[in-house]
Amino acid sequence: YQRRVHGDFVLAEMDLDQLLFGLPVVESQGSTLSGEQKARLQFSLRLLAAQYKLARALFFGKIQGVKADYFIALGFHDESGPDKLFFSLDGTDWKLLPAVDQEQQDMASRVKKLFQGDPSHIYYVPGKKSDSKPINMTVEFDPEPLFDLETTARPAPKPAQKREEHDDHSETSSNSMPDPDADEWKEGNGQPTGVDREPSESSSEGDEQPPLDEVETETTFEMLEEVRLASVVKTLLHELAIVPRGSLLLDAKLNVRRNADFRGLPDEFLLQPSSYLHWRSHFTASQIDGLLVHNTEFLNSLSGDLPHGVWSIRQDTAGLSVQIRHLQWPGSCFYHFCSTAHHGFCYFGTGLKNTDFAFMV
């Protein structure tokens, strides 16, 4: 790897060019880029890395939309994982995706529609009101936190007013209301037994209705497509970012870095799920306490993923490369060229998860 220093950061030449090197493998599943798009990405990713002072800026893939497609890029300051997420509609003008949390990712997973290709498009996401405050899924252009918490809970019902006690010595007439202590007065209904009224299901004996504020009611949240896009990309990275075993290691300062001695997986381990690891390396010192320096066993392998069989691993007929696909995310692809250190992953799809996979195996 030839690297050159640019300012106060290091720019990896080969990382920006690996897009063209791995595309022939990705094209086997029907996903590719035009010549113009390749030229734009090569040039714009270099400028993006220089603008944000990143060690690397990599092309992750393309999410298809109705009006336009989203190009996705990842920004790295080190080997611990992407620090910044970017999107572009033309492959040249890149914008930073907002940060999202797990609750927003769960909300975005309820949207089952195609992306529109308009970052300002608003989705109305159904949900249930709970004790926690619902989130307004809109981006605020303010230096304060991006997402506001707004309370949309229905006000608590007012307690029923007590009836005033009647004077036992007051005069009664034929037009006056009956005595509240009389037998013909039904307590709590406010009407005597002789008066017709509409039947109520809640008035049956023994049925206690819960307070109104304890009943979960349906509500609707607004979500910008830009926020949904950030949630989907974060989910995709959590599921699809994988590396070969031994390609990354942990140094004495608990920093993740490349293994310069990695020369590819042995042939007998190429088709084993345990030979590939999830690139989720944001660990604390307590989580990796006891690990040896330069240890390569600090990431989780694919062999424990559920449901079983979700990963499809195959080798091409010439034996030159291995391709891995996540069957719950159509359009995902990881590739590793045999007997080399070169590998990568990408995604070309709609951003919709195949939730019926468990019924297909």
mmCIF file of C-alpha atoms in Angstrom:
data_model
loop_
_atom_site.group_PDB
_atom_site.id
_atom_site.type_symbol
_atom_site.label_atom_id
_atom_site.label_comp_id
_atom_site.label_asym_id
_atom_site.label_seq_id
_atom_site.Cartn_x
_atom_site.Cartn_y
_atom_site.Cartn_z
ATOM 1 C CA TYR A 1 0.000 0.000 0.000
ATOM 2 C CA GLN A 2 1.499 3.280 -1.060
ATOM 3 C CA ARG A 3 0.350 6.076 1.178
ATOM 4 C CA ARG A 4 1.061 9.778 0.966
ATOM 5 C CA VAL A 5 0.648 12.417 3.660
ATOM 6 C CA HIS A 6 -1.769 15.213 2.787
ATOM 7 C CA GLY A 7 -1.845 17.888 5.472
ATOM 8 C CA ASP A 8 -2.329 16.312 8.907
ATOM 9 C CA PHE A 9 -4.029 13.137 7.683
ATOM 10 C CA VAL A 10 -3.023 10.138 5.628
ATOM 11 C CA LEU A 11 -4.731 9.393 2.328
ATOM 12 C CA ALA A 12 -4.746 5.780 1.202
ATOM 13 C CA GLU A 13 -4.413 5.659 -2.565
ATOM 14 C CA MET A 14 -5.449 2.054 -3.045
ATOM 15 C CA ASP A 15 -8.570 2.354 -0.892
ATOM 16 C CA LEU A 16 -10.088 4.961 -3.204
ATOM 17 C CA ASP A 17 -9.284 2.869 -6.265
ATOM 18 C CA GLN A 18 -10.653 -0.416 -4.915
ATOM 19 C CA LEU A 19 -14.087 0.592 -6.214
ATOM 20 C CA LEU A 20 -13.049 -0.217 -9.784
ATOM 21 C CA PHE A 21 -11.100 -3.289 -8.706
ATOM 22 C CA GLY A 22 -14.062 -4.998 -7.034
ATOM 23 C CA LEU A 23 -16.881 -3.917 -9.334
ATOM 24 C CA PRO A 24 -16.531 -6.879 -11.739
ATOM 25 C CA VAL A 25 -17.397 -9.188 -8.857
ATOM 26 C CA VAL A 26 -20.415 -7.088 -7.869
ATOM 27 C CA GLU A 27 -21.646 -6.945 -11.456
ATOM 28 C CA SER A 28 -22.334 -10.678 -11.341
ATOM 29 C CA GLN A 29 -25.493 -9.938 -9.345
ATOM 30 C CA GLY A 30 -26.735 -7.322 -11.793
ATOM 31 C CA SER A 31 -25.483 -4.183 -10.031
ATOM 32 C CA THR A 32 -23.006 -1.868 -11.698
ATOM 33 C CA LEU A 33 -22.091 1.757 -12.324
ATOM 34 C CA SER A 34 -21.804 3.627 -15.586
ATOM 35 C CA GLY A 35 -18.477 4.959 -16.799
ATOM 36 C CA GLU A 36 -19.499 8.505 -15.921
ATOM 37 C CA GLN A 37 -20.508 7.506 -12.411
ATOM 38 C CA LYS A 38 -17.184 5.712 -11.840
ATOM 39 C CA ALA A 39 -15.242 8.802 -12.913
ATOM 40 C CA ARG A 40 -17.321 11.082 -10.692
ATOM 41 C CA LEU A 41 -16.937 8.833 -7.636
ATOM 42 C CA GLN A 42 -13.167 8.503 -8.021
ATOM 43 C CA PHE A 43 -12.751 12.262 -8.143
ATOM 44 C CA SER A 44 -15.390 13.278 -5.573
ATOM 45 C CA LEU A 45 -14.314 10.739 -2.926
ATOM 46 C CA ARG A 46 -10.811 12.206 -2.924
ATOM 47 C CA LEU A 47 -12.205 15.696 -2.423
ATOM 48 C CA LEU A 48 -14.564 14.418 0.284
ATOM 49 C CA ALA A 49 -11.699 12.872 2.265
ATOM 50 C CA ALA A 50 -9.675 16.080 1.988
ATOM 51 C CA GLN A 51 -12.617 18.305 2.965
ATOM 52 C CA TYR A 52 -13.407 16.398 6.175
ATOM 53 C CA LYS A 53 -9.765 15.422 6.880
ATOM 54 C CA LEU A 54 -10.533 11.722 6.712
ATOM 55 C CA ALA A 55 -8.037 8.901 6.455
ATOM 56 C CA ARG A 56 -10.304 7.192 3.930
ATOM 57 C CA ALA A 57 -13.513 7.852 2.028
ATOM 58 C CA LEU A 58 -15.038 4.689 0.577
ATOM 59 C CA PHE A 59 -17.998 4.097 -1.678
ATOM 60 C CA PHE A 60 -20.516 1.836 0.070
ATOM 61 C CA GLY A 61 -23.213 1.430 -2.563
ATOM 62 C CA LYS A 62 -26.423 2.763 -4.021
ATOM 63 C CA ILE A 63 -29.964 2.721 -2.600
ATOM 64 C CA GLN A 64 -32.587 2.812 -5.317
ATOM 65 C CA GLY A 65 -35.402 5.361 -5.233
ATOM 66 C CA VAL A 66 -38.492 6.162 -7.282
ATOM 67 C CA LYS A 67 -37.334 9.586 -8.524
ATOM 68 C CA ALA A 68 -33.584 9.274 -7.927
ATOM 69 C CA ASP A 69 -31.008 6.948 -6.373
ATOM 70 C CA TYR A 70 -28.857 7.640 -3.322
ATOM 71 C CA PHE A 71 -25.090 7.114 -3.527
ATOM 72 C CA ILE A 72 -23.669 6.263 -0.091
ATOM 73 C CA ALA A 73 -20.092 6.916 1.072
ATOM 74 C CA LEU A 74 -18.306 6.116 4.343
ATOM 75 C CA GLY A 75 -15.738 8.311 6.073
ATOM 76 C CA PHE A 76 -12.987 6.801 8.243
ATOM 77 C CA HIS A 77 -10.545 8.382 10.661
ATOM 78 C CA ASP A 78 -9.096 4.992 11.672
ATOM 79 C CA GLU A 79 -9.741 1.269 11.252
ATOM 80 C CA SER A 80 -12.311 1.023 14.062
ATOM 81 C CA GLY A 81 -15.167 1.679 11.647
ATOM 82 C CA PRO A 82 -16.852 4.499 9.703
ATOM 83 C CA ASP A 83 -17.151 7.761 11.620
ATOM 84 C CA LYS A 84 -19.257 9.695 9.123
ATOM 85 C CA LEU A 85 -21.949 8.738 6.625
ATOM 86 C CA PHE A 86 -22.563 10.679 3.422
ATOM 87 C CA PHE A 87 -25.148 10.599 0.645
ATOM 88 C CA SER A 88 -25.331 12.097 -2.805
ATOM 89 C CA LEU A 89 -27.891 12.198 -5.596
ATOM 90 C CA ASP A 90 -25.372 12.637 -8.421
ATOM 91 C CA GLY A 91 -22.141 11.116 -7.062
ATOM 92 C CA THR A 92 -20.465 14.536 -6.864
ATOM 93 C CA ASP A 93 -22.188 16.719 -4.262
ATOM 94 C CA TRP A 94 -21.984 14.899 -0.909
ATOM 95 C CA LYS A 95 -24.017 15.734 2.201
ATOM 96 C CA LEU A 96 -23.587 14.471 5.742
ATOM 97 C CA LEU A 97 -26.280 12.157 7.074
ATOM 98 C CA PRO A 98 -27.696 13.020 10.532
ATOM 99 C CA ALA A 99 -26.941 10.865 13.563
ATOM 100 C CA VAL A 100 -29.729 8.501 14.632
ATOM 101 C CA ASP A 101 -30.308 6.295 17.654
ATOM 102 C CA GLN A 102 -31.824 2.848 18.078
ATOM 103 C CA GLU A 103 -35.360 4.141 18.627
ATOM 104 C CA GLN A 104 -35.242 6.004 15.331
ATOM 105 C CA GLN A 105 -33.896 2.911 13.569
ATOM 106 C CA ASP A 106 -36.815 0.873 14.918
ATOM 107 C CA MET A 107 -39.229 3.535 13.704
ATOM 108 C CA ALA A 108 -37.648 3.570 10.236
ATOM 109 C CA SER A 109 -37.935 -0.224 9.988
ATOM 110 C CA ARG A 110 -41.743 0.135 10.048
ATOM 111 C CA VAL A 111 -41.700 1.936 6.698
ATOM 112 C CA LYS A 112 -42.196 -0.649 3.959
ATOM 113 C CA LYS A 113 -42.217 1.703 0.984
ATOM 114 C CA LEU A 114 -39.539 2.433 -1.588
ATOM 115 C CA PHE A 115 -37.395 5.504 -1.141
ATOM 116 C CA GLN A 116 -38.642 8.463 -3.152
ATOM 117 C CA GLY A 117 -35.253 10.009 -3.926
ATOM 118 C CA ASP A 118 -36.216 13.265 -2.201
ATOM 119 C CA PRO A 119 -34.473 13.912 1.164
ATOM 120 C CA SER A 120 -37.253 16.318 2.215
ATOM 121 C CA HIS A 121 -40.037 13.797 1.628
ATOM 122 C CA ILE A 122 -42.122 13.170 4.785
ATOM 123 C CA TYR A 123 -43.304 9.717 5.880
ATOM 124 C CA TYR A 124 -46.167 9.237 8.315
ATOM 125 C CA VAL A 125 -45.135 6.284 10.443
ATOM 126 C CA PRO A 126 -47.803 4.543 12.559
ATOM 127 C CA GLY A 127 -46.893 3.699 16.117
ATOM 128 C CA LYS A 128 -48.240 3.226 19.614
ATOM 129 C CA LYS A 129 -48.225 5.831 22.318
ATOM 130 C CA SER A 130 -46.226 4.728 25.332
ATOM 131 C CA ASP A 131 -44.950 6.278 28.509
ATOM 132 C CA SER A 132 -41.858 7.525 26.652
ATOM 133 C CA LYS A 133 -42.121 10.723 24.686
ATOM 134 C CA PRO A 134 -42.511 10.181 20.931
ATOM 135 C CA ILE A 135 -39.811 11.564 18.682
ATOM 136 C CA ASN A 136 -40.415 14.121 15.996
ATOM 137 C CA MET A 137 -38.421 12.581 13.143
ATOM 138 C CA THR A 138 -37.400 15.830 11.505
ATOM 139 C CA VAL A 139 -33.994 17.448 11.079
ATOM 140 C CA GLU A 140 -33.489 20.755 12.839
ATOM 141 C CA PHE A 141 -30.992 23.164 11.284
ATOM 142 C CA ASP A 142 -29.810 24.343 14.654
ATOM 143 C CA PRO A 143 -26.583 23.693 16.595
ATOM 144 C CA GLU A 144 -28.671 22.108 19.320
ATOM 145 C CA PRO A 145 -29.515 18.333 19.208
ATOM 146 C CA LEU A 146 -31.030 17.319 15.870
ATOM 147 C CA PHE A 147 -34.146 15.628 17.208
ATOM 148 C CA ASP A 148 -36.721 17.249 19.460
ATOM 149 C CA LEU A 149 -38.836 15.399 21.937
ATOM 150 C CA GLU A 150 -42.446 16.494 21.854
ATOM 151 C CA THR A 151 -45.244 15.315 24.054
ATOM 152 C CA THR A 152 -48.379 14.343 22.176
ATOM 153 C CA ALA A 153 -50.050 12.436 24.991
ATOM 154 C CA ARG A 154 -53.746 12.988 25.464
ATOM 155 C CA PRO A 155 -54.556 15.007 28.630
ATOM 156 C CA ALA A 156 -55.738 12.927 31.553
ATOM 157 C CA PRO A 157 -59.503 12.871 32.068
ATOM 158 C CA LYS A 158 -60.929 15.085 34.732
ATOM 159 C CA PRO A 159 -62.190 13.287 37.843
ATOM 160 C CA ALA A 160 -65.920 12.941 38.101
ATOM 161 C CA GLN A 161 -67.490 15.614 40.219
ATOM 162 C CA LYS A 162 -69.228 14.491 43.336
ATOM 163 C CA ARG A 163 -72.905 15.196 43.659
ATOM 164 C CA GLU A 164 -73.933 17.613 46.279
ATOM 165 C CA GLU A 165 -75.710 16.070 49.146
ATOM 166 C CA HIS A 166 -79.390 16.815 49.255
ATOM 167 C CA ASP A 167 -80.998 18.142 52.341
ATOM 168 C CA ASP A 168 -83.137 15.428 53.904
ATOM 169 C CA HIS A 169 -85.563 18.085 55.163
ATOM 170 C CA SER A 170 -86.064 19.796 51.760
ATOM 171 C CA GLU A 171 -89.490 19.731 50.167
ATOM 172 C CA THR A 172 -90.115 17.340 47.299
ATOM 173 C CA SER A 173 -92.578 17.539 44.447
ATOM 174 C CA SER A 174 -93.709 15.319 41.571
ATOM 175 C CA ASN A 175 -91.317 17.142 39.171
ATOM 176 C CA SER A 176 -88.243 16.951 41.425
ATOM 177 C CA MET A 177 -85.441 14.415 41.121
ATOM 178 C CA PRO A 178 -85.724 11.373 43.357
ATOM 179 C CA ASP A 179 -83.748 11.030 46.529
ATOM 180 C CA PRO A 180 -80.174 9.839 45.768
ATOM 181 C CA ASP A 181 -80.486 7.403 48.670
ATOM 182 C CA ALA A 182 -83.619 5.843 47.221
ATOM 183 C CA ASP A 183 -83.551 2.345 45.731
ATOM 184 C CA GLU A 184 -84.674 3.475 42.277
ATOM 185 C CA TRP A 185 -81.608 5.658 41.846
ATOM 186 C CA LYS A 186 -78.670 3.777 40.280
ATOM 187 C CA GLU A 187 -75.513 4.946 41.850
ATOM 188 C CA GLY A 188 -72.868 6.248 39.438
ATOM 189 C CA ASN A 189 -75.182 6.471 36.388
ATOM 190 C CA GLY A 190 -76.903 9.700 37.243
ATOM 191 C CA GLN A 191 -80.327 8.430 36.047
ATOM 192 C CA PRO A 192 -83.203 6.691 37.821
ATOM 193 C CA THR A 193 -84.206 3.173 36.900
ATOM 194 C CA GLY A 194 -87.338 4.286 35.135
ATOM 195 C CA VAL A 195 -85.539 6.504 32.622
ATOM 196 C CA ASP A 196 -84.549 4.959 29.268
ATOM 197 C CA ARG A 197 -80.905 5.422 28.248
ATOM 198 C CA GLU A 198 -78.554 4.024 25.639
ATOM 199 C CA PRO A 199 -76.973 0.714 26.600
ATOM 200 C CA SER A 200 -73.244 0.832 27.357
ATOM 201 C CA GLU A 201 -70.856 -2.092 27.155
ATOM 202 C CA SER A 202 -68.719 -0.567 29.873
ATOM 203 C CA SER A 203 -71.617 -0.524 32.354
ATOM 204 C CA SER A 204 -71.713 -4.292 32.823
ATOM 205 C CA GLU A 205 -71.092 -5.499 36.312
ATOM 206 C CA GLY A 206 -67.585 -6.650 37.152
ATOM 207 C CA ASP A 207 -65.913 -4.888 34.156
ATOM 208 C CA GLU A 208 -63.413 -2.346 35.374
ATOM 209 C CA GLN A 209 -62.185 -0.005 32.669
ATOM 210 C CA PRO A 210 -58.489 1.077 32.926
ATOM 211 C CA PRO A 211 -57.724 4.775 33.115
ATOM 212 C CA LEU A 212 -57.578 6.468 29.746
ATOM 213 C CA ASP A 213 -53.921 7.425 30.110
ATOM 214 C CA GLU A 214 -52.935 3.759 30.570
ATOM 215 C CA VAL A 215 -54.489 2.561 27.289
ATOM 216 C CA GLU A 216 -52.107 2.332 24.314
ATOM 217 C CA THR A 217 -53.581 4.292 21.446
ATOM 218 C CA GLU A 218 -52.451 4.499 17.837
ATOM 219 C CA THR A 219 -50.572 7.618 16.874
ATOM 220 C CA THR A 220 -48.616 8.828 13.847
ATOM 221 C CA PHE A 221 -45.065 10.180 13.639
ATOM 222 C CA GLU A 222 -43.531 12.319 10.932
ATOM 223 C CA MET A 223 -40.169 11.229 9.544
ATOM 224 C CA LEU A 224 -38.028 12.882 6.899
ATOM 225 C CA GLU A 225 -36.610 10.609 4.226
ATOM 226 C CA GLU A 226 -33.154 11.903 5.121
ATOM 227 C CA VAL A 227 -33.573 10.525 8.651
ATOM 228 C CA ARG A 228 -34.934 7.243 7.318
ATOM 229 C CA LEU A 229 -31.972 6.982 4.939
ATOM 230 C CA ALA A 230 -29.509 7.477 7.814
ATOM 231 C CA SER A 231 -31.308 4.799 9.851
ATOM 232 C CA VAL A 232 -31.263 2.282 6.989
ATOM 233 C CA VAL A 233 -27.572 2.887 6.208
ATOM 234 C CA LYS A 234 -26.638 2.435 9.859
ATOM 235 C CA THR A 235 -28.587 -0.837 9.956
ATOM 236 C CA LEU A 236 -26.940 -2.034 6.742
ATOM 237 C CA LEU A 237 -23.469 -1.367 8.124
ATOM 238 C CA HIS A 238 -24.288 -3.239 11.310
ATOM 239 C CA GLU A 239 -25.437 -6.261 9.326
ATOM 240 C CA LEU A 240 -23.209 -6.261 6.224
ATOM 241 C CA ALA A 241 -19.820 -4.819 7.213
ATOM 242 C CA ILE A 242 -17.567 -7.896 7.447
ATOM 243 C CA VAL A 243 -13.847 -8.595 7.079
ATOM 244 C CA PRO A 244 -11.777 -11.783 6.707
ATOM 245 C CA ARG A 245 -10.375 -13.258 9.906
ATOM 246 C CA GLY A 246 -6.877 -11.956 10.545
ATOM 247 C CA SER A 247 -7.131 -8.824 8.383
ATOM 248 C CA LEU A 248 -7.510 -6.531 11.424
ATOM 249 C CA LEU A 249 -5.731 -6.596 14.759
ATOM 250 C CA LEU A 250 -5.676 -4.800 18.091
ATOM 251 C CA ASP A 251 -2.523 -2.966 19.172
ATOM 252 C CA ALA A 252 -1.214 -2.188 22.661
ATOM 253 C CA LYS A 253 -3.269 1.030 22.831
ATOM 254 C CA LEU A 254 -6.482 -0.881 22.049
ATOM 255 C CA ASN A 255 -6.666 0.677 18.598
ATOM 256 C CA VAL A 256 -7.887 -1.344 15.625
ATOM 257 C CA ARG A 257 -5.517 -1.327 12.653
ATOM 258 C CA ARG A 258 -4.713 -3.338 9.577
ATOM 259 C CA ASN A 259 -2.633 -6.457 9.772
ATOM 260 C CA ALA A 260 0.304 -5.887 7.440
ATOM 261 C CA ASP A 261 1.075 -9.604 7.458
ATOM 262 C CA PHE A 262 -2.344 -10.635 6.164
ATOM 263 C CA ARG A 263 -2.079 -12.313 2.764
ATOM 264 C CA GLY A 264 -5.548 -13.774 2.421
ATOM 265 C CA LEU A 265 -7.384 -16.725 3.933
ATOM 266 C CA PRO A 266 -6.085 -20.272 3.467
ATOM 267 C CA ASP A 267 -7.931 -22.196 0.770
ATOM 268 C CA GLU A 268 -9.410 -24.711 3.226
ATOM 269 C CA PHE A 269 -11.100 -21.910 5.230
ATOM 270 C CA LEU A 270 -12.499 -19.832 2.364
ATOM 271 C CA LEU A 271 -16.047 -21.246 2.522
ATOM 272 C CA GLN A 272 -16.413 -21.404 6.303
ATOM 273 C CA PRO A 273 -18.618 -18.746 8.000
ATOM 274 C CA SER A 274 -16.250 -18.691 10.998
ATOM 275 C CA SER A 275 -13.525 -17.268 8.710
ATOM 276 C CA TYR A 276 -15.391 -13.956 8.355
ATOM 277 C CA LEU A 277 -15.998 -11.420 11.113
ATOM 278 C CA HIS A 278 -18.408 -8.557 11.725
ATOM 279 C CA TRP A 279 -16.694 -5.180 11.555
ATOM 280 C CA ARG A 280 -18.176 -3.943 14.824
ATOM 281 C CA SER A 281 -15.087 -2.946 16.711
ATOM 282 C CA HIS A 282 -16.184 -0.109 18.982
ATOM 283 C CA PHE A 283 -15.154 -1.797 22.229
ATOM 284 C CA THR A 284 -14.283 -0.454 25.643
ATOM 285 C CA ALA A 285 -11.255 -1.487 27.663
ATOM 286 C CA SER A 286 -13.398 -3.657 29.938
ATOM 287 C CA GLN A 287 -14.796 -5.599 26.979
ATOM 288 C CA ILE A 288 -11.380 -6.535 25.697
ATOM 289 C CA ASP A 289 -9.670 -6.981 29.047
ATOM 290 C CA GLY A 290 -7.336 -9.976 28.918
ATOM 291 C CA LEU A 291 -6.822 -9.962 25.166
ATOM 292 C CA LEU A 292 -3.258 -10.291 23.970
ATOM 293 C CA VAL A 293 -1.533 -7.503 22.095
ATOM 294 C CA HIS A 294 -1.921 -7.846 18.299
ATOM 295 C CA ASN A 295 -4.820 -10.236 18.884
ATOM 296 C CA THR A 296 -7.050 -10.873 15.889
ATOM 297 C CA GLU A 297 -9.858 -12.653 17.782
ATOM 298 C CA PHE A 298 -11.761 -9.621 19.100
ATOM 299 C CA LEU A 299 -14.584 -9.597 16.508
ATOM 300 C CA ASN A 300 -17.663 -11.824 16.256
ATOM 301 C CA SER A 301 -17.826 -14.344 13.414
ATOM 302 C CA LEU A 302 -20.747 -14.998 11.079
ATOM 303 C CA SER A 303 -21.223 -18.553 12.362
ATOM 304 C CA GLY A 304 -23.432 -17.417 15.242
ATOM 305 C CA ASP A 305 -25.827 -15.265 13.220
ATOM 306 C CA LEU A 306 -29.537 -16.059 13.223
ATOM 307 C CA PRO A 307 -31.513 -17.306 11.421
ATOM 308 C CA HIS A 308 -29.169 -20.077 10.345
ATOM 309 C CA GLY A 309 -28.375 -20.053 6.652
ATOM 310 C CA VAL A 310 -28.822 -16.301 6.284
ATOM 311 C CA TRP A 311 -25.333 -16.027 4.735
ATOM 312 C CA SER A 312 -24.662 -17.460 1.272
ATOM 313 C CA ILE A 313 -20.957 -18.190 0.657
ATOM 314 C CA ARG A 314 -19.734 -19.355 -2.738
ATOM 315 C CA GLN A 315 -16.556 -19.383 -4.806
ATOM 316 C CA ASP A 316 -16.405 -18.613 -8.504
ATOM 317 C CA THR A 317 -15.686 -21.389 -10.980
ATOM 318 C CA ALA A 318 -12.131 -20.152 -11.596
ATOM 319 C CA GLY A 319 -11.380 -20.164 -7.858
ATOM 320 C CA LEU A 320 -10.209 -16.542 -7.917
ATOM 321 C CA SER A 321 -12.662 -14.949 -5.481
ATOM 322 C CA VAL A 322 -15.242 -15.663 -2.803
ATOM 323 C CA GLN A 323 -18.585 -13.842 -2.659
ATOM 324 C CA ILE A 324 -20.829 -13.646 0.395
ATOM 325 C CA ARG A 325 -24.420 -12.409 0.348
ATOM 326 C CA HIS A 326 -26.865 -11.681 3.143
ATOM 327 C CA LEU A 327 -30.145 -13.233 2.044
ATOM 328 C CA GLN A 328 -32.252 -10.895 4.174
ATOM 329 C CA TRP A 329 -30.768 -7.892 2.378
ATOM 330 C CA PRO A 330 -31.032 -8.504 -1.401
ATOM 331 C CA GLY A 331 -28.309 -6.561 -3.144
ATOM 332 C CA SER A 332 -25.609 -7.036 -0.502
ATOM 333 C CA CYS A 333 -22.211 -8.412 -1.488
ATOM 334 C CA PHE A 334 -18.864 -9.078 0.169
ATOM 335 C CA TYR A 335 -15.920 -10.203 -1.930
ATOM 336 C CA HIS A 336 -12.457 -11.525 -1.119
ATOM 337 C CA PHE A 337 -9.837 -12.304 -3.746
ATOM 338 C CA CYS A 338 -8.113 -15.555 -2.906
ATOM 339 C CA SER A 339 -4.453 -15.478 -1.828
ATOM 340 C CA THR A 340 -4.529 -11.673 -1.589
ATOM 341 C CA ALA A 341 -5.348 -9.139 1.109
ATOM 342 C CA HIS A 342 -7.933 -7.435 -1.087
ATOM 343 C CA HIS A 343 -11.550 -7.555 0.096
ATOM 344 C CA GLY A 344 -14.561 -5.274 0.301
ATOM 345 C CA PHE A 345 -18.318 -5.035 0.753
ATOM 346 C CA CYS A 346 -21.076 -3.027 -0.871
ATOM 347 C CA TYR A 347 -24.842 -2.767 -1.232
ATOM 348 C CA PHE A 348 -26.964 -2.096 -4.320
ATOM 349 C CA GLY A 349 -30.628 -2.457 -3.398
ATOM 350 C CA THR A 350 -33.886 -0.858 -2.347
ATOM 351 C CA GLY A 351 -33.106 -0.588 1.370
ATOM 352 C CA LEU A 352 -35.955 -2.970 2.250
ATOM 353 C CA LYS A 353 -35.281 -6.066 4.351
ATOM 354 C CA ASN A 354 -36.633 -9.461 3.343
ATOM 355 C CA THR A 355 -38.566 -10.274 6.519
ATOM 356 C CA ASP A 356 -39.996 -13.490 4.995
ATOM 357 C CA PHE A 357 -36.640 -15.242 4.842
ATOM 358 C CA ALA A 358 -37.408 -17.427 7.887
ATOM 359 C CA PHE A 359 -40.353 -18.920 5.976
ATOM 360 C CA MET A 360 -38.298 -19.557 2.836
ATOM 361 C CA VAL A 361 -35.717 -21.943 4.325
#
